[in-house]
Amino acid sequence: MAVLILGTATAGYLYYQHLNNNIRSSARSGGESGVKKAAPNAQGDTPLNILLIGSDSRNSAENVKLGGSKDTVGDKPRADVQMLLHISADRKNSSLVSIPRDTILPIPECTDSETGQKYPATDNRPINESLQRGGPGCTLTTWEKLTGVYIDHWIMLDFAGVVAMADAIGGVEVCVKTGVWDKPTRLVPGGSGLKLPAGKNTVQGKQALQWLRTRHAFGNDQNRAKAQHMYMNSMLRTLKKQNLWSDAGRLMNLAETATNALQVSDEIRSVKKLFDLAMQLKSVPINRITMTTMPTAEWSQDRNKLVPVEKSADALWHLVREDVAFDKNGKEKKKPSSSGPPAAEPATLGVSVVNGTGVGQAPKDGRAGEVADILHGKGFAEADTSQPAEPSKDTVVRYAKEDGDQGKSDAESVAEALGLPATAVKADPEAGGLTVVVGADWREGTVYKAPKAEAGDLPEGADDLNAADEGQCMDIYSVYKWDGKS
């Protein structure tokens, strides 16, 4: 019996090491974004942000066969699919936001962690090229610069990986309102080859990849992202229903497939850490998971490319930064906060004011001094400007975490004097004292106008889908409708 137990334990350990050795990884970030990790909430918890990347690599025989583009063999892959998965600090809700691959954005300076090659910053390039300019770490840095959201990890799959994962899960149910055949036409060559009859269909293997890659039949890149969200929602429902833990064979197959298919950022390169990540999402109820796409419009210089709709996109990213749910299913009446110690007299508080308005443009000259003057007028005689500038999307008031409830009360009094919401107050272990960072959301004026940040209050153009909605079905562009016969 002892020999049997020892042998089983050794085999288990060796298999665990085998799975770990399957996983490929590289650096989390490709450059400096200036974005800091969100401060913990009152319970000491922070949100979790994971960038999901689908690579269009054709640098293997299997990927060439699936991708159908031999002329790009040897090229650096592009980020064909990009989605940010946000899991709330309390792990009660989750949101996912896509950016279409042809969205035109500035790509920051990046360094490829594997080769050491440096890539200069560039303006007006499709976001999918970020992967070619320093690997997935550069794609992460590009997202951080755009959104102001700190991203903890990235996970990447290629074509073959998508097919393998779809097969391991056992297929995913999708739906089309009419039959679809995404084939080449006289005016538009190419196409994914997706061919399905009207109604609900279970796709797996190559057909699952075709669904995720289809653009022409769904009309445009925005609808392509919507179809990807439908697929992921259905996949989550499928996984929730399957009791994998009681089926050792399927569980081992899924583990083997996933560790071979995934490439991840260095800090999560182990089976245990990937398992822990999965458990973070597993605890979120299915009706608290919402997926959407960043609002975009045609680019004036090329109608086949997209640009962010700035006001709506900023409003969406503000919700993510403030950890506000995209759904209203968990909306509750706010409980009155427990009273802390009274704030110190304003005249006794030293407050540093930092200019953080330089996000996406040059900082507003003298802005820190202007806000310091506002504080002087409110009785904060010790308020003064501080250098250097610290770019920030949002205006925040930071206090040293070790100052506890007293520091929080003092910070709240500063926020109230400036007209900032309570959510602007952040505990920061690196803060040397009370610090106001004047963000890009308050470049001018003496009165702060807070953007809306209520659960489920998504901006115009954000086409959201809830994972619990099983009635989702894709419209098909007329040219690609199929009667199921020819």
PDB file of N, CA, C and O in Angstrom, residues 380-445:
ATOM      1  N   PHE A 380      -7.313  75.240   3.107  1.00  0.00           N
ATOM      2  CA  PHE A 380      -6.166  74.337   3.147  1.00  0.00           C
ATOM      3  C   PHE A 380      -4.898  75.143   2.844  1.00  0.00           C
ATOM      4  O   PHE A 380      -4.339  75.090   1.744  1.00  0.00           O
ATOM      5  N   ALA A 381      -4.452  75.890   3.853  1.00  0.00           N
ATOM      6  CA  ALA A 381      -3.359  76.850   3.656  1.00  0.00           C
ATOM      7  C   ALA A 381      -2.041  76.181   3.298  1.00  0.00           C
ATOM      8  O   ALA A 381      -1.172  76.810   2.680  1.00  0.00           O
ATOM      9  N   GLU A 382      -1.871  74.905   3.680  1.00  0.00           N
ATOM     10  CA  GLU A 382      -0.597  74.213   3.442  1.00  0.00           C
ATOM     11  C   GLU A 382      -0.561  73.488   2.097  1.00  0.00           C
ATOM     12  O   GLU A 382       0.415  72.794   1.796  1.00  0.00           O
ATOM     13  N   ALA A 383      -1.605  73.632   1.289  1.00  0.00           N
ATOM     14  CA  ALA A 383      -1.618  72.967  -0.023  1.00  0.00           C
ATOM     15  C   ALA A 383      -0.549  73.573  -0.922  1.00  0.00           C
ATOM     16  O   ALA A 383      -0.412  74.794  -1.006  1.00  0.00           O
ATOM     17  N   ASP A 384       0.217  72.717  -1.609  1.00  0.00           N
ATOM     18  CA  ASP A 384       1.286  73.199  -2.478  1.00  0.00           C
ATOM     19  C   ASP A 384       1.470  72.232  -3.636  1.00  0.00           C
ATOM     20  O   ASP A 384       1.086  71.060  -3.558  1.00  0.00           O
ATOM     21  N   THR A 385       2.070  72.735  -4.713  1.00  0.00           N
ATOM     22  CA  THR A 385       2.296  71.889  -5.886  1.00  0.00           C
ATOM     23  C   THR A 385       3.494  70.986  -5.664  1.00  0.00           C
ATOM     24  O   THR A 385       4.368  71.268  -4.838  1.00  0.00           O
ATOM     25  N   SER A 386       3.500  69.879  -6.406  1.00  0.00           N
ATOM     26  CA  SER A 386       4.581  68.910  -6.281  1.00  0.00           C
ATOM     27  C   SER A 386       5.017  68.451  -7.669  1.00  0.00           C
ATOM     28  O   SER A 386       4.214  68.374  -8.601  1.00  0.00           O
ATOM     29  N   GLN A 387       6.271  68.168  -7.817  1.00  0.00           N
ATOM     30  CA  GLN A 387       6.838  67.674  -9.071  1.00  0.00           C
ATOM     31  C   GLN A 387       7.381  66.258  -8.819  1.00  0.00           C
ATOM     32  O   GLN A 387       7.734  65.917  -7.696  1.00  0.00           O
ATOM     33  N   PRO A 388       7.522  65.414  -9.853  1.00  0.00           N
ATOM     34  CA  PRO A 388       7.166  65.689 -11.244  1.00  0.00           C
ATOM     35  C   PRO A 388       5.694  65.400 -11.526  1.00  0.00           C
ATOM     36  O   PRO A 388       4.971  64.942 -10.638  1.00  0.00           O
ATOM     37  N   ALA A 389       5.286  65.659 -12.786  1.00  0.00           N
ATOM     38  CA  ALA A 389       3.914  65.369 -13.193  1.00  0.00           C
ATOM     39  C   ALA A 389       3.668  63.862 -13.169  1.00  0.00           C
ATOM     40  O   ALA A 389       4.586  63.068 -13.341  1.00  0.00           O
ATOM     41  N   GLU A 390       2.427  63.475 -12.943  1.00  0.00           N
ATOM     42  CA  GLU A 390       2.056  62.062 -12.893  1.00  0.00           C
ATOM     43  C   GLU A 390       0.779  61.859 -13.702  1.00  0.00           C
ATOM     44  O   GLU A 390      -0.316  62.079 -13.192  1.00  0.00           O
ATOM     45  N   PRO A 391       0.881  61.460 -15.000  1.00  0.00           N
ATOM     46  CA  PRO A 391      -0.311  61.331 -15.848  1.00  0.00           C
ATOM     47  C   PRO A 391      -1.353  60.402 -15.240  1.00  0.00           C
ATOM     48  O   PRO A 391      -1.028  59.322 -14.749  1.00  0.00           O
ATOM     49  N   SER A 392      -2.609  60.850 -15.244  1.00  0.00           N
ATOM     50  CA  SER A 392      -3.698  60.051 -14.682  1.00  0.00           C
ATOM     51  C   SER A 392      -4.983  60.375 -15.426  1.00  0.00           C
ATOM     52  O   SER A 392      -5.274  61.544 -15.683  1.00  0.00           O
ATOM     53  N   LYS A 393      -5.730  59.356 -15.771  1.00  0.00           N
ATOM     54  CA  LYS A 393      -7.016  59.576 -16.442  1.00  0.00           C
ATOM     55  C   LYS A 393      -8.003  60.276 -15.511  1.00  0.00           C
ATOM     56  O   LYS A 393      -8.768  61.134 -15.929  1.00  0.00           O
ATOM     57  N   ASP A 394      -7.997  59.900 -14.237  1.00  0.00           N
ATOM     58  CA  ASP A 394      -8.975  60.398 -13.275  1.00  0.00           C
ATOM     59  C   ASP A 394      -8.307  61.232 -12.190  1.00  0.00           C
ATOM     60  O   ASP A 394      -7.161  60.973 -11.811  1.00  0.00           O
ATOM     61  N   THR A 395      -9.046  62.194 -11.671  1.00  0.00           N
ATOM     62  CA  THR A 395      -8.578  62.964 -10.528  1.00  0.00           C
ATOM     63  C   THR A 395      -8.804  62.156  -9.258  1.00  0.00           C
ATOM     64  O   THR A 395      -9.906  61.653  -9.030  1.00  0.00           O
ATOM     65  N   VAL A 396      -7.752  62.003  -8.453  1.00  0.00           N
ATOM     66  CA  VAL A 396      -7.847  61.209  -7.238  1.00  0.00           C
ATOM     67  C   VAL A 396      -7.189  61.932  -6.064  1.00  0.00           C
ATOM     68  O   VAL A 396      -6.342  62.806  -6.251  1.00  0.00           O
ATOM     69  N   VAL A 397      -7.597  61.557  -4.855  1.00  0.00           N
ATOM     70  CA  VAL A 397      -6.953  62.023  -3.632  1.00  0.00           C
ATOM     71  C   VAL A 397      -6.387  60.795  -2.942  1.00  0.00           C
ATOM     72  O   VAL A 397      -7.135  59.900  -2.551  1.00  0.00           O
ATOM     73  N   ARG A 398      -5.075  60.741  -2.794  1.00  0.00           N
ATOM     74  CA  ARG A 398      -4.424  59.587  -2.189  1.00  0.00           C
ATOM     75  C   ARG A 398      -3.992  59.905  -0.764  1.00  0.00           C
ATOM     76  O   ARG A 398      -3.597  61.031  -0.463  1.00  0.00           O
ATOM     77  N   TYR A 399      -4.067  58.889   0.078  1.00  0.00           N
ATOM     78  CA  TYR A 399      -3.532  59.021   1.436  1.00  0.00           C
ATOM     79  C   TYR A 399      -2.715  57.782   1.756  1.00  0.00           C
ATOM     80  O   TYR A 399      -2.907  56.714   1.159  1.00  0.00           O
ATOM     81  N   ALA A 400      -1.757  57.918   2.657  1.00  0.00           N
ATOM     82  CA  ALA A 400      -0.899  56.797   3.021  1.00  0.00           C
ATOM     83  C   ALA A 400      -1.712  55.714   3.715  1.00  0.00           C
ATOM     84  O   ALA A 400      -2.457  55.996   4.662  1.00  0.00           O
ATOM     85  N   LYS A 401      -1.587  54.492   3.230  1.00  0.00           N
ATOM     86  CA  LYS A 401      -2.375  53.387   3.773  1.00  0.00           C
ATOM     87  C   LYS A 401      -2.154  53.218   5.270  1.00  0.00           C
ATOM     88  O   LYS A 401      -3.088  52.903   6.027  1.00  0.00           O
ATOM     89  N   GLU A 402      -0.919  53.467   5.722  1.00  0.00           N
ATOM     90  CA  GLU A 402      -0.623  53.272   7.145  1.00  0.00           C
ATOM     91  C   GLU A 402      -1.298  54.317   8.040  1.00  0.00           C
ATOM     92  O   GLU A 402      -1.366  54.156   9.260  1.00  0.00           O
ATOM     93  N   ASP A 403      -1.823  55.403   7.421  1.00  0.00           N
ATOM     94  CA  ASP A 403      -2.532  56.419   8.202  1.00  0.00           C
ATOM     95  C   ASP A 403      -3.952  55.989   8.562  1.00  0.00           C
ATOM     96  O   ASP A 403      -4.643  56.685   9.311  1.00  0.00           O
ATOM     97  N   GLY A 404      -4.392  54.873   7.985  1.00  0.00           N
ATOM     98  CA  GLY A 404      -5.661  54.259   8.360  1.00  0.00           C
ATOM     99  C   GLY A 404      -6.875  55.163   8.254  1.00  0.00           C
ATOM    100  O   GLY A 404      -6.992  55.978   7.338  1.00  0.00           O
ATOM    101  N   ASP A 405      -7.787  55.029   9.227  1.00  0.00           N
ATOM    102  CA  ASP A 405      -9.057  55.758   9.189  1.00  0.00           C
ATOM    103  C   ASP A 405      -8.858  57.266   9.264  1.00  0.00           C
ATOM    104  O   ASP A 405      -9.609  58.027   8.646  1.00  0.00           O
ATOM    105  N   GLN A 406      -7.845  57.715   9.999  1.00  0.00           N
ATOM    106  CA  GLN A 406      -7.607  59.151  10.090  1.00  0.00           C
ATOM    107  C   GLN A 406      -7.182  59.711   8.734  1.00  0.00           C
ATOM    108  O   GLN A 406      -7.660  60.757   8.300  1.00  0.00           O
ATOM    109  N   GLY A 407      -6.291  58.979   8.050  1.00  0.00           N
ATOM    110  CA  GLY A 407      -5.860  59.408   6.721  1.00  0.00           C
ATOM    111  C   GLY A 407      -7.022  59.453   5.744  1.00  0.00           C
ATOM    112  O   GLY A 407      -7.141  60.371   4.919  1.00  0.00           O
ATOM    113  N   LYS A 408      -7.911  58.457   5.864  1.00  0.00           N
ATOM    114  CA  LYS A 408      -9.079  58.421   4.980  1.00  0.00           C
ATOM    115  C   LYS A 408      -9.997  59.613   5.245  1.00  0.00           C
ATOM    116  O   LYS A 408     -10.474  60.267   4.297  1.00  0.00           O
ATOM    117  N   SER A 409     -10.252  59.905   6.509  1.00  0.00           N
ATOM    118  CA  SER A 409     -11.120  61.048   6.852  1.00  0.00           C
ATOM    119  C   SER A 409     -10.530  62.352   6.333  1.00  0.00           C
ATOM    120  O   SER A 409     -11.243  63.205   5.777  1.00  0.00           O
ATOM    121  N   ASP A 410      -9.222  62.524   6.493  1.00  0.00           N
ATOM    122  CA  ASP A 410      -8.564  63.741   6.003  1.00  0.00           C
ATOM    123  C   ASP A 410      -8.668  63.837   4.480  1.00  0.00           C
ATOM    124  O   ASP A 410      -8.931  64.905   3.926  1.00  0.00           O
ATOM    125  N   ALA A 411      -8.445  62.690   3.789  1.00  0.00           N
ATOM    126  CA  ALA A 411      -8.526  62.674   2.328  1.00  0.00           C
ATOM    127  C   ALA A 411      -9.943  62.990   1.862  1.00  0.00           C
ATOM    128  O   ALA A 411     -10.149  63.701   0.866  1.00  0.00           O
ATOM    129  N   GLU A 412     -10.932  62.457   2.582  1.00  0.00           N
ATOM    130  CA  GLU A 412     -12.332  62.725   2.225  1.00  0.00           C
ATOM    131  C   GLU A 412     -12.667  64.209   2.375  1.00  0.00           C
ATOM    132  O   GLU A 412     -13.453  64.761   1.597  1.00  0.00           O
ATOM    133  N   SER A 413     -12.065  64.866   3.363  1.00  0.00           N
ATOM    134  CA  SER A 413     -12.332  66.294   3.534  1.00  0.00           C
ATOM    135  C   SER A 413     -11.745  67.103   2.381  1.00  0.00           C
ATOM    136  O   SER A 413     -12.336  68.088   1.931  1.00  0.00           O
ATOM    137  N   VAL A 414     -10.589  66.665   1.874  1.00  0.00           N
ATOM    138  CA  VAL A 414      -9.983  67.326   0.706  1.00  0.00           C
ATOM    139  C   VAL A 414     -10.855  67.099  -0.528  1.00  0.00           C
ATOM    140  O   VAL A 414     -11.125  68.027  -1.305  1.00  0.00           O
ATOM    141  N   ALA A 415     -11.305  65.847  -0.716  1.00  0.00           N
ATOM    142  CA  ALA A 415     -12.159  65.526  -1.862  1.00  0.00           C
ATOM    143  C   ALA A 415     -13.445  66.334  -1.825  1.00  0.00           C
ATOM    144  O   ALA A 415     -13.887  66.881  -2.850  1.00  0.00           O
ATOM    145  N   GLU A 416     -14.045  66.429  -0.648  1.00  0.00           N
ATOM    146  CA  GLU A 416     -15.294  67.188  -0.511  1.00  0.00           C
ATOM    147  C   GLU A 416     -15.071  68.665  -0.845  1.00  0.00           C
ATOM    148  O   GLU A 416     -15.906  69.291  -1.510  1.00  0.00           O
ATOM    149  N   ALA A 417     -13.946  69.222  -0.415  1.00  0.00           N
ATOM    150  CA  ALA A 417     -13.653  70.627  -0.693  1.00  0.00           C
ATOM    151  C   ALA A 417     -13.526  70.893  -2.193  1.00  0.00           C
ATOM    152  O   ALA A 417     -13.864  71.972  -2.677  1.00  0.00           O
ATOM    153  N   LEU A 418     -13.053  69.894  -2.940  1.00  0.00           N
ATOM    154  CA  LEU A 418     -12.868  70.049  -4.387  1.00  0.00           C
ATOM    155  C   LEU A 418     -14.090  69.587  -5.182  1.00  0.00           C
ATOM    156  O   LEU A 418     -14.103  69.700  -6.411  1.00  0.00           O
ATOM    157  N   GLY A 419     -15.096  69.037  -4.497  1.00  0.00           N
ATOM    158  CA  GLY A 419     -16.284  68.547  -5.188  1.00  0.00           C
ATOM    159  C   GLY A 419     -16.083  67.193  -5.832  1.00  0.00           C
ATOM    160  O   GLY A 419     -16.838  66.811  -6.739  1.00  0.00           O
ATOM    161  N   LEU A 420     -15.081  66.449  -5.359  1.00  0.00           N
ATOM    162  CA  LEU A 420     -14.801  65.122  -5.916  1.00  0.00           C
ATOM    163  C   LEU A 420     -15.686  64.070  -5.253  1.00  0.00           C
ATOM    164  O   LEU A 420     -16.026  64.198  -4.073  1.00  0.00           O
ATOM    165  N   PRO A 421     -16.051  63.000  -5.974  1.00  0.00           N
ATOM    166  CA  PRO A 421     -16.865  61.934  -5.364  1.00  0.00           C
ATOM    167  C   PRO A 421     -16.047  61.121  -4.371  1.00  0.00           C
ATOM    168  O   PRO A 421     -14.804  61.143  -4.396  1.00  0.00           O
ATOM    169  N   ALA A 422     -16.726  60.388  -3.512  1.00  0.00           N
ATOM    170  CA  ALA A 422     -16.049  59.559  -2.505  1.00  0.00           C
ATOM    171  C   ALA A 422     -15.146  58.524  -3.144  1.00  0.00           C
ATOM    172  O   ALA A 422     -14.119  58.129  -2.567  1.00  0.00           O
ATOM    173  N   THR A 423     -15.500  58.079  -4.371  1.00  0.00           N
ATOM    174  CA  THR A 423     -14.688  57.060  -5.048  1.00  0.00           C
ATOM    175  C   THR A 423     -13.327  57.593  -5.470  1.00  0.00           C
ATOM    176  O   THR A 423     -12.449  56.821  -5.848  1.00  0.00           O
ATOM    177  N   ALA A 424     -13.142  58.909  -5.426  1.00  0.00           N
ATOM    178  CA  ALA A 424     -11.851  59.495  -5.801  1.00  0.00           C
ATOM    179  C   ALA A 424     -10.809  59.321  -4.716  1.00  0.00           C
ATOM    180  O   ALA A 424      -9.617  59.537  -4.936  1.00  0.00           O
ATOM    181  N   VAL A 425     -11.234  58.938  -3.502  1.00  0.00           N
ATOM    182  CA  VAL A 425     -10.310  58.767  -2.381  1.00  0.00           C
ATOM    183  C   VAL A 425      -9.702  57.359  -2.439  1.00  0.00           C
ATOM    184  O   VAL A 425     -10.424  56.366  -2.464  1.00  0.00           O
ATOM    185  N   LYS A 426      -8.377  57.296  -2.458  1.00  0.00           N
ATOM    186  CA  LYS A 426      -7.683  56.018  -2.608  1.00  0.00           C
ATOM    187  C   LYS A 426      -6.591  55.869  -1.562  1.00  0.00           C
ATOM    188  O   LYS A 426      -5.802  56.789  -1.334  1.00  0.00           O
ATOM    189  N   ALA A 427      -6.533  54.694  -0.939  1.00  0.00           N
ATOM    190  CA  ALA A 427      -5.407  54.369  -0.053  1.00  0.00           C
ATOM    191  C   ALA A 427      -4.237  53.926  -0.917  1.00  0.00           C
ATOM    192  O   ALA A 427      -4.405  53.148  -1.853  1.00  0.00           O
ATOM    193  N   ASP A 428      -3.048  54.433  -0.641  1.00  0.00           N
ATOM    194  CA  ASP A 428      -1.880  54.124  -1.458  1.00  0.00           C
ATOM    195  C   ASP A 428      -0.690  53.874  -0.547  1.00  0.00           C
ATOM    196  O   ASP A 428      -0.254  54.779   0.179  1.00  0.00           O
ATOM    197  N   PRO A 429      -0.154  52.640  -0.534  1.00  0.00           N
ATOM    198  CA  PRO A 429       0.987  52.346   0.345  1.00  0.00           C
ATOM    199  C   PRO A 429       2.226  53.165   0.017  1.00  0.00           C
ATOM    200  O   PRO A 429       3.129  53.299   0.832  1.00  0.00           O
ATOM    201  N   GLU A 430       2.279  53.719  -1.218  1.00  0.00           N
ATOM    202  CA  GLU A 430       3.450  54.501  -1.624  1.00  0.00           C
ATOM    203  C   GLU A 430       3.263  55.999  -1.399  1.00  0.00           C
ATOM    204  O   GLU A 430       4.194  56.776  -1.616  1.00  0.00           O
ATOM    205  N   ALA A 431       2.069  56.410  -0.995  1.00  0.00           N
ATOM    206  CA  ALA A 431       1.818  57.830  -0.781  1.00  0.00           C
ATOM    207  C   ALA A 431       2.535  58.305   0.471  1.00  0.00           C
ATOM    208  O   ALA A 431       2.445  57.690   1.531  1.00  0.00           O
ATOM    209  N   GLY A 432       3.238  59.430   0.350  1.00  0.00           N
ATOM    210  CA  GLY A 432       3.952  59.971   1.493  1.00  0.00           C
ATOM    211  C   GLY A 432       3.075  60.835   2.367  1.00  0.00           C
ATOM    212  O   GLY A 432       3.488  61.287   3.435  1.00  0.00           O
ATOM    213  N   GLY A 433       1.874  61.089   1.958  1.00  0.00           N
ATOM    214  CA  GLY A 433       0.936  61.947   2.663  1.00  0.00           C
ATOM    215  C   GLY A 433      -0.226  62.242   1.751  1.00  0.00           C
ATOM    216  O   GLY A 433      -0.409  61.583   0.713  1.00  0.00           O
ATOM    217  N   LEU A 434      -1.039  63.220   2.087  1.00  0.00           N
ATOM    218  CA  LEU A 434      -2.188  63.573   1.255  1.00  0.00           C
ATOM    219  C   LEU A 434      -1.707  64.129  -0.083  1.00  0.00           C
ATOM    220  O   LEU A 434      -0.912  65.072  -0.130  1.00  0.00           O
ATOM    221  N   THR A 435      -2.208  63.531  -1.173  1.00  0.00           N
ATOM    222  CA  THR A 435      -1.801  63.955  -2.512  1.00  0.00           C
ATOM    223  C   THR A 435      -3.019  64.029  -3.418  1.00  0.00           C
ATOM    224  O   THR A 435      -3.780  63.056  -3.511  1.00  0.00           O
ATOM    225  N   VAL A 436      -3.196  65.174  -4.074  1.00  0.00           N
ATOM    226  CA  VAL A 436      -4.238  65.320  -5.092  1.00  0.00           C
ATOM    227  C   VAL A 436      -3.566  65.190  -6.449  1.00  0.00           C
ATOM    228  O   VAL A 436      -2.659  65.965  -6.776  1.00  0.00           O
ATOM    229  N   VAL A 437      -3.973  64.191  -7.233  1.00  0.00           N
ATOM    230  CA  VAL A 437      -3.496  64.072  -8.611  1.00  0.00           C
ATOM    231  C   VAL A 437      -4.605  64.605  -9.507  1.00  0.00           C
ATOM    232  O   VAL A 437      -5.685  64.008  -9.602  1.00  0.00           O
ATOM    233  N   VAL A 438      -4.367  65.747 -10.148  1.00  0.00           N
ATOM    234  CA  VAL A 438      -5.369  66.363 -11.018  1.00  0.00           C
ATOM    235  C   VAL A 438      -5.318  65.658 -12.363  1.00  0.00           C
ATOM    236  O   VAL A 438      -4.345  65.781 -13.107  1.00  0.00           O
ATOM    237  N   GLY A 439      -6.355  64.884 -12.678  1.00  0.00           N
ATOM    238  CA  GLY A 439      -6.341  64.043 -13.861  1.00  0.00           C
ATOM    239  C   GLY A 439      -6.782  64.730 -15.137  1.00  0.00           C
ATOM    240  O   GLY A 439      -7.179  65.902 -15.148  1.00  0.00           O
ATOM    241  N   ALA A 440      -6.727  63.944 -16.221  1.00  0.00           N
ATOM    242  CA  ALA A 440      -7.126  64.454 -17.533  1.00  0.00           C
ATOM    243  C   ALA A 440      -8.618  64.763 -17.597  1.00  0.00           C
ATOM    244  O   ALA A 440      -9.067  65.432 -18.533  1.00  0.00           O
ATOM    245  N   ASP A 441      -9.380  64.284 -16.612  1.00  0.00           N
ATOM    246  CA  ASP A 441     -10.819  64.562 -16.576  1.00  0.00           C
ATOM    247  C   ASP A 441     -11.141  65.930 -15.968  1.00  0.00           C
ATOM    248  O   ASP A 441     -12.308  66.315 -15.869  1.00  0.00           O
ATOM    249  N   TRP A 442     -10.090  66.692 -15.565  1.00  0.00           N
ATOM    250  CA  TRP A 442     -10.338  68.011 -14.945  1.00  0.00           C
ATOM    251  C   TRP A 442      -9.223  68.975 -15.360  1.00  0.00           C
ATOM    252  O   TRP A 442      -8.461  69.449 -14.552  1.00  0.00           O
ATOM    253  N   ARG A 443      -9.158  69.240 -16.645  1.00  0.00           N
ATOM    254  CA  ARG A 443      -8.095  70.096 -17.181  1.00  0.00           C
ATOM    255  C   ARG A 443      -8.365  71.585 -16.963  1.00  0.00           C
ATOM    256  O   ARG A 443      -7.449  72.408 -17.084  1.00  0.00           O
ATOM    257  N   GLU A 444      -9.609  71.938 -16.680  1.00  0.00           N
ATOM    258  CA  GLU A 444      -9.914  73.358 -16.517  1.00  0.00           C
ATOM    259  C   GLU A 444     -11.121  73.539 -15.605  1.00  0.00           C
ATOM    260  O   GLU A 444     -11.862  72.586 -15.332  1.00  0.00           O
ATOM    261  N   GLY A 445     -11.306  74.786 -15.134  1.00  0.00           N
ATOM    262  CA  GLY A 445     -12.450  75.103 -14.293  1.00  0.00           C
ATOM    263  C   GLY A 445     -12.176  74.919 -12.821  1.00  0.00           C
ATOM    264  O   GLY A 445     -11.217  74.257 -12.411  1.00  0.00           O
TER     265      GLY A 445
END
